[in-house]
Amino acid sequence: MSTSETPKSEAPSQTQTPTIPPEGSPCWVEIMSTDPPKLKSFYESLFPSWSFKNLVAGDARGNDVVHYEFAKPAGLSGGIVKLPEGCTPGEQPMGKGMTVYYFVVSIEEVCANSPSTLI
């Protein structure tokens, strides 16, 4: 590896500016796991184009998270989040499997223009 290459597991510089996706596009994909580092290894071998960062123990919400970014489209990233203690995979409080978040400039505007509320 040359000195200009960064290993996949290292986080980018704090000065890096994230790419903002077009409004209405997926911007974060959250995958729940009982073992985020193990699932990181699985996805890392399955999808070599995903760029992983090291595990962040205890983020702002107290979760253990392994962040990742997709090669394309630019700006789409996500996290493998540790399930809370005592929560089995079938009892996820925010749904089962994964949760996809969509980018909007104003949630109030989106709700005002929506014919009905689904949440």
Coordinates of C-alpha atoms in Angstrom, one line a residue:
M1 CA 0.0 0.0 0.0
S2 CA 1.4 3.4 -0.9
T3 CA 1.5 6.2 1.6
S4 CA -1.3 8.0 -0.2
E5 CA -3.7 5.2 0.3
T6 CA -5.9 5.0 3.4
P7 CA -6.9 1.5 4.8
K8 CA -10.6 0.9 4.5
S9 CA -11.0 0.7 8.3
E10 CA -9.6 4.1 9.0
A11 CA -11.9 7.1 9.4
P12 CA -11.5 10.0 7.0
S13 CA -10.1 13.3 8.1
Q14 CA -12.4 15.4 10.3
T15 CA -12.2 18.2 7.7
Q16 CA -13.8 16.1 5.0
T17 CA -17.2 17.5 4.0
P18 CA -19.9 15.0 3.4
T19 CA -21.7 14.9 0.0
I20 CA -25.3 16.0 0.4
P21 CA -27.7 13.8 -1.7
P22 CA -30.6 15.1 -3.7
E23 CA -33.7 15.7 -1.7
G24 CA -35.8 12.6 -1.4
S25 CA -32.8 10.3 -1.8
P26 CA -31.7 7.7 0.7
C27 CA -29.0 9.2 2.9
W28 CA -28.5 6.6 5.8
V29 CA -29.0 2.9 5.9
E30 CA -29.0 1.5 9.5
I31 CA -28.5 -2.2 10.1
M32 CA -29.2 -3.6 13.5
S33 CA -26.8 -6.4 14.9
T34 CA -26.0 -8.2 18.1
D35 CA -22.3 -8.1 17.0
P36 CA -21.5 -5.0 14.8
P37 CA -17.8 -5.9 14.3
K38 CA -18.7 -9.4 13.1
L39 CA -21.3 -8.1 10.7
K40 CA -18.8 -5.5 9.5
S41 CA -16.4 -8.4 8.6
F42 CA -19.3 -10.2 6.7
Y43 CA -20.3 -7.1 4.7
E44 CA -16.6 -6.1 4.1
S45 CA -15.9 -9.5 2.5
L46 CA -19.2 -9.5 0.6
F47 CA -19.1 -5.9 -0.7
P48 CA -15.5 -4.7 -1.1
S49 CA -16.6 -1.4 -2.5
W50 CA -18.1 -0.4 0.9
S51 CA -15.7 1.8 2.9
F52 CA -15.8 1.0 6.7
K53 CA -14.7 3.1 9.6
N54 CA -13.7 1.7 13.0
L55 CA -16.4 0.9 15.6
V56 CA -17.6 4.0 17.6
A57 CA -18.5 2.8 21.1
G58 CA -21.3 4.8 22.7
D59 CA -22.3 7.4 20.1
A60 CA -24.6 10.3 21.0
R61 CA -27.5 8.0 21.6
G62 CA -25.3 5.5 23.6
N63 CA -25.1 3.0 20.7
D64 CA -22.1 1.1 19.4
V65 CA -21.9 1.9 15.6
V66 CA -19.7 0.8 12.7
H67 CA -20.0 3.5 10.0
Y68 CA -19.8 2.7 6.3
E69 CA -20.1 4.4 3.0
F70 CA -21.1 3.1 -0.4
A71 CA -18.8 3.7 -3.4
K72 CA -21.9 4.9 -5.4
P73 CA -24.0 6.8 -5.1
A74 CA -21.8 9.4 -3.4
G75 CA -23.2 10.6 -0.1
L76 CA -25.0 7.4 0.8
S77 CA -23.7 5.9 4.1
G78 CA -25.0 4.0 7.1
G79 CA -24.2 2.3 10.3
I80 CA -24.2 -1.2 11.7
V81 CA -25.8 -0.5 15.2
K82 CA -25.6 -2.8 18.2
L83 CA -29.0 -4.0 19.4
P84 CA -29.7 -2.8 22.9
E85 CA -29.0 -5.4 25.7
G86 CA -32.0 -7.7 26.1
C87 CA -33.4 -6.9 22.7
T88 CA -33.6 -10.0 20.5
P89 CA -33.4 -9.5 16.7
G90 CA -37.2 -10.1 16.4
E91 CA -37.9 -7.4 19.0
Q92 CA -36.2 -4.4 17.4
P93 CA -38.0 -1.2 18.6
M94 CA -37.6 0.5 15.2
G95 CA -38.5 -2.4 13.0
K96 CA -36.9 -5.5 11.7
G97 CA -33.9 -5.8 9.4
M98 CA -32.7 -2.4 8.4
T99 CA -34.0 1.2 8.4
V100 CA -33.5 3.6 5.5
Y101 CA -33.5 7.3 6.1
Y102 CA -34.3 9.8 3.3
F103 CA -32.8 13.3 3.0
V104 CA -35.1 16.3 3.1
V105 CA -34.4 19.9 3.6
S106 CA -37.6 20.5 5.6
I107 CA -39.6 17.8 7.2
E108 CA -42.3 20.3 8.0
E109 CA -42.6 21.1 4.3
V110 CA -42.7 17.5 3.3
C111 CA -45.4 16.8 5.9
A112 CA -47.4 19.8 4.8
N113 CA -47.3 18.6 1.1
S114 CA -48.2 15.0 2.1
P115 CA -51.8 13.8 1.4
S116 CA -51.7 11.7 4.5
T117 CA -49.4 10.8 7.4
L118 CA -48.1 7.2 7.3
I119 CA -46.0 7.4 10.5

